Amino acid sequence: MIPAQQSGGDFVDHVRREWTATFPDVDTSAIEVLARIGRIASKANHLLDLTLVPLGVSRAEFDVLSAIRRAGRPLRASEVTSVTLLSGASTTKISERLVKDGMIERLRFERDARVVLLALTDSGRDLVDRVFPVRLARDRELLEGLDTDELATLAGLLRKVASNVE
């Protein structure tokens, strides 16, 4: 058992108590939500990494592959950058590796030969189609204990918070 659980509450409760003791005049209430979001995201990402590492694919590479798969069509590099929140340079570097590994291919846009589209190969599509259901199953495990109404409420509240950063 972690020390926070021994003294009541979870790890984030423990961290908030420590910050409140350190800064008694500062409102530490945001820690209640954002630290939990961060810890949950870290755990979900770690579980995804456990699936991807044996396949030789990074999480950023999987995000690029997934963006193209979700779109259901080849995407411009700028579109991939927009939906993955990667930098343009990162998108270029990642797409070069994925081309080399046979996961995506570059296509010329028929209406403008200067535009390059990124398209999944069968190999890239197969990887996403194998990994994505595993990811969803692990994500569902993180949400165990919440009923349908609680999940809907949580999703709505998080959507509201997300609107502050998008």
mmCIF file of C-alpha atoms in Angstrom:
data_model
loop_
_atom_site.group_PDB
_atom_site.id
_atom_site.type_symbol
_atom_site.label_atom_id
_atom_site.label_comp_id
_atom_site.label_asym_id
_atom_site.label_seq_id
_atom_site.Cartn_x
_atom_site.Cartn_y
_atom_site.Cartn_z
ATOM 1 C CA MET A 1 0.000 0.000 0.000
ATOM 2 C CA ILE A 2 1.319 3.450 -0.884
ATOM 3 C CA PRO A 3 1.705 5.944 1.983
ATOM 4 C CA ALA A 4 -1.228 8.075 0.786
ATOM 5 C CA GLN A 5 -3.595 5.132 1.058
ATOM 6 C CA GLN A 6 -2.351 4.356 4.582
ATOM 7 C CA SER A 7 -3.228 7.878 5.718
ATOM 8 C CA GLY A 8 -6.536 8.142 3.859
ATOM 9 C CA GLY A 9 -7.245 8.929 0.232
ATOM 10 C CA ASP A 10 -5.202 8.229 -2.848
ATOM 11 C CA PHE A 11 -1.788 9.409 -3.976
ATOM 12 C CA VAL A 12 -3.172 12.709 -5.290
ATOM 13 C CA ASP A 13 -4.839 13.444 -1.935
ATOM 14 C CA HIS A 14 -1.453 12.917 -0.315
ATOM 15 C CA VAL A 15 0.282 15.236 -2.800
ATOM 16 C CA ARG A 16 -2.356 17.917 -2.317
ATOM 17 C CA ARG A 17 -1.988 17.745 1.479
ATOM 18 C CA GLU A 18 1.777 18.195 1.097
ATOM 19 C CA TRP A 19 1.381 21.198 -1.237
ATOM 20 C CA THR A 20 -1.242 22.725 1.045
ATOM 21 C CA ALA A 21 1.143 22.399 3.983
ATOM 22 C CA THR A 22 3.945 23.930 1.913
ATOM 23 C CA PHE A 23 1.778 26.759 0.500
ATOM 24 C CA PRO A 24 -1.102 27.254 2.954
ATOM 25 C CA ASP A 25 -2.264 30.478 1.278
ATOM 26 C CA VAL A 26 -2.458 28.964 -2.231
ATOM 27 C CA ASP A 27 -5.550 27.257 -3.646
ATOM 28 C CA THR A 28 -4.377 23.738 -4.510
ATOM 29 C CA SER A 29 -7.799 22.439 -5.590
ATOM 30 C CA ALA A 30 -6.779 22.081 -9.255
ATOM 31 C CA ILE A 31 -4.481 19.253 -8.171
ATOM 32 C CA GLU A 32 -7.598 17.205 -7.323
ATOM 33 C CA VAL A 33 -8.487 16.980 -11.014
ATOM 34 C CA LEU A 34 -5.409 17.675 -13.108
ATOM 35 C CA ALA A 35 -3.015 15.457 -11.161
ATOM 36 C CA ARG A 36 -5.482 12.580 -11.467
ATOM 37 C CA ILE A 37 -5.899 13.208 -15.201
ATOM 38 C CA GLY A 38 -2.114 13.197 -15.528
ATOM 39 C CA ARG A 39 -1.681 9.981 -13.544
ATOM 40 C CA ILE A 40 -4.450 8.194 -15.445
ATOM 41 C CA ALA A 41 -3.004 9.344 -18.786
ATOM 42 C CA SER A 42 0.462 8.185 -17.728
ATOM 43 C CA LYS A 43 -0.870 4.759 -16.807
ATOM 44 C CA ALA A 44 -2.859 4.456 -20.057
ATOM 45 C CA ASN A 45 0.211 5.509 -22.067
ATOM 46 C CA HIS A 46 2.406 3.029 -20.196
ATOM 47 C CA LEU A 47 -0.023 0.217 -20.972
ATOM 48 C CA LEU A 48 -0.052 1.235 -24.641
ATOM 49 C CA ASP A 49 3.752 1.287 -24.663
ATOM 50 C CA LEU A 50 3.777 -2.294 -23.324
ATOM 51 C CA THR A 51 1.854 -3.304 -26.441
ATOM 52 C CA LEU A 52 3.851 -1.200 -28.908
ATOM 53 C CA VAL A 53 7.456 -1.789 -27.792
ATOM 54 C CA PRO A 54 7.551 -5.460 -28.846
ATOM 55 C CA LEU A 55 6.238 -4.369 -32.256
ATOM 56 C CA GLY A 56 9.034 -1.810 -32.654
ATOM 57 C CA VAL A 57 6.616 1.119 -32.839
ATOM 58 C CA SER A 58 6.642 4.227 -30.653
ATOM 59 C CA ARG A 59 3.502 5.850 -29.281
ATOM 60 C CA ALA A 60 4.038 8.868 -31.577
ATOM 61 C CA GLU A 61 4.333 6.556 -34.577
ATOM 62 C CA PHE A 62 1.172 4.752 -33.517
ATOM 63 C CA ASP A 63 -0.591 8.137 -33.194
ATOM 64 C CA VAL A 64 0.373 8.968 -36.794
ATOM 65 C CA LEU A 65 -0.800 5.576 -38.056
ATOM 66 C CA SER A 66 -4.028 5.904 -36.062
ATOM 67 C CA ALA A 67 -4.743 9.394 -37.398
ATOM 68 C CA ILE A 68 -4.555 8.117 -40.968
ATOM 69 C CA ARG A 69 -6.597 5.005 -40.126
ATOM 70 C CA ARG A 70 -9.356 7.054 -38.452
ATOM 71 C CA ALA A 71 -9.545 9.419 -41.399
ATOM 72 C CA GLY A 72 -10.102 6.519 -43.745
ATOM 73 C CA ARG A 73 -8.099 8.282 -46.450
ATOM 74 C CA PRO A 74 -4.559 9.514 -47.064
ATOM 75 C CA LEU A 75 -3.725 12.710 -45.172
ATOM 76 C CA ARG A 76 -1.443 15.644 -45.820
ATOM 77 C CA ALA A 77 1.409 15.876 -43.325
ATOM 78 C CA SER A 78 -0.137 19.129 -42.052
ATOM 79 C CA GLU A 79 -3.392 17.293 -41.301
ATOM 80 C CA VAL A 80 -1.500 14.634 -39.359
ATOM 81 C CA THR A 81 0.325 17.361 -37.443
ATOM 82 C CA SER A 82 -2.973 19.055 -36.614
ATOM 83 C CA VAL A 83 -4.730 15.991 -35.211
ATOM 84 C CA THR A 84 -1.744 14.486 -33.381
ATOM 85 C CA LEU A 85 -0.434 17.767 -31.914
ATOM 86 C CA LEU A 86 3.069 16.778 -33.049
ATOM 87 C CA SER A 87 5.346 19.438 -34.469
ATOM 88 C CA GLY A 88 5.751 19.590 -38.210
ATOM 89 C CA ALA A 89 9.362 18.442 -37.842
ATOM 90 C CA SER A 90 8.286 15.464 -35.718
ATOM 91 C CA THR A 91 5.614 14.500 -38.232
ATOM 92 C CA THR A 92 8.230 14.566 -40.994
ATOM 93 C CA LYS A 93 10.742 12.495 -39.006
ATOM 94 C CA ILE A 94 8.129 9.960 -37.910
ATOM 95 C CA SER A 95 6.630 9.642 -41.377
ATOM 96 C CA GLU A 96 10.115 9.031 -42.831
ATOM 97 C CA ARG A 97 10.656 6.166 -40.380
ATOM 98 C CA LEU A 98 7.192 4.735 -41.078
ATOM 99 C CA VAL A 99 7.860 4.853 -44.840
ATOM 100 C CA LYS A 100 11.205 3.089 -44.294
ATOM 101 C CA ASP A 101 9.447 0.450 -42.149
ATOM 102 C CA GLY A 102 6.750 -0.094 -44.779
ATOM 103 C CA MET A 103 3.887 1.177 -42.601
ATOM 104 C CA ILE A 104 2.953 4.182 -44.750
ATOM 105 C CA GLU A 105 3.675 5.398 -48.244
ATOM 106 C CA ARG A 106 3.885 8.838 -49.760
ATOM 107 C CA LEU A 107 1.491 9.639 -52.595
ATOM 108 C CA ARG A 108 1.277 12.690 -54.817
ATOM 109 C CA PHE A 109 -1.979 14.634 -54.564
ATOM 110 C CA GLU A 110 -3.623 14.357 -57.988
ATOM 111 C CA ARG A 111 -4.777 18.005 -58.063
ATOM 112 C CA ASP A 112 -1.453 19.469 -56.933
ATOM 113 C CA ALA A 113 1.769 17.504 -57.439
ATOM 114 C CA ARG A 114 3.521 19.650 -54.811
ATOM 115 C CA VAL A 115 1.313 18.140 -52.085
ATOM 116 C CA VAL A 116 2.360 14.823 -50.595
ATOM 117 C CA LEU A 117 -0.186 12.578 -48.928
ATOM 118 C CA LEU A 118 0.569 9.963 -46.288
ATOM 119 C CA ALA A 119 -1.288 6.686 -46.811
ATOM 120 C CA LEU A 120 -1.320 3.485 -44.772
ATOM 121 C CA THR A 121 0.096 0.375 -46.332
ATOM 122 C CA ASP A 122 -1.530 -2.974 -45.581
ATOM 123 C CA SER A 123 1.147 -3.457 -42.926
ATOM 124 C CA GLY A 124 0.325 -0.155 -41.212
ATOM 125 C CA ARG A 125 -3.413 -0.816 -41.350
ATOM 126 C CA ASP A 126 -2.945 -4.308 -39.904
ATOM 127 C CA LEU A 127 -0.851 -2.970 -37.027
ATOM 128 C CA VAL A 128 -3.494 -0.389 -36.055
ATOM 129 C CA ASP A 129 -6.269 -2.955 -36.438
ATOM 130 C CA ARG A 130 -4.437 -5.346 -34.068
ATOM 131 C CA VAL A 131 -3.325 -2.805 -31.458
ATOM 132 C CA PHE A 132 -6.349 -0.510 -31.220
ATOM 133 C CA PRO A 133 -8.730 -3.143 -29.746
ATOM 134 C CA VAL A 134 -6.047 -4.063 -27.173
ATOM 135 C CA ARG A 135 -5.702 -0.409 -26.269
ATOM 136 C CA LEU A 136 -9.463 -0.030 -25.827
ATOM 137 C CA ALA A 137 -9.629 -3.112 -23.606
ATOM 138 C CA ARG A 138 -6.862 -1.753 -21.371
ATOM 139 C CA ASP A 139 -8.504 1.680 -21.270
ATOM 140 C CA ARG A 140 -11.793 0.066 -20.216
ATOM 141 C CA GLU A 141 -9.954 -1.657 -17.356
ATOM 142 C CA LEU A 142 -8.898 1.774 -16.086
ATOM 143 C CA LEU A 143 -12.566 2.778 -15.981
ATOM 144 C CA GLU A 144 -13.805 -0.304 -14.138
ATOM 145 C CA GLY A 145 -16.154 0.473 -11.278
ATOM 146 C CA LEU A 146 -17.936 3.283 -13.103
ATOM 147 C CA ASP A 147 -21.451 2.644 -14.340
ATOM 148 C CA THR A 148 -22.861 3.997 -17.613
ATOM 149 C CA ASP A 149 -24.243 7.171 -16.029
ATOM 150 C CA GLU A 150 -20.981 7.886 -14.191
ATOM 151 C CA LEU A 151 -18.997 7.396 -17.394
ATOM 152 C CA ALA A 152 -21.292 9.795 -19.250
ATOM 153 C CA THR A 153 -21.010 12.381 -16.463
ATOM 154 C CA LEU A 154 -17.232 12.052 -16.333
ATOM 155 C CA ALA A 155 -16.947 12.330 -20.122
ATOM 156 C CA GLY A 156 -19.127 15.449 -20.094
ATOM 157 C CA LEU A 157 -17.110 17.115 -17.357
ATOM 158 C CA LEU A 158 -13.803 16.285 -19.032
ATOM 159 C CA ARG A 159 -15.163 17.588 -22.365
ATOM 160 C CA LYS A 160 -15.913 20.859 -20.586
ATOM 161 C CA VAL A 161 -12.377 21.038 -19.158
ATOM 162 C CA ALA A 162 -10.866 20.105 -22.533
ATOM 163 C CA SER A 163 -12.681 23.012 -24.167
ATOM 164 C CA ASN A 164 -10.524 25.327 -22.057
ATOM 165 C CA VAL A 165 -7.358 24.059 -23.756
ATOM 166 C CA GLU A 166 -8.505 23.476 -27.325
#
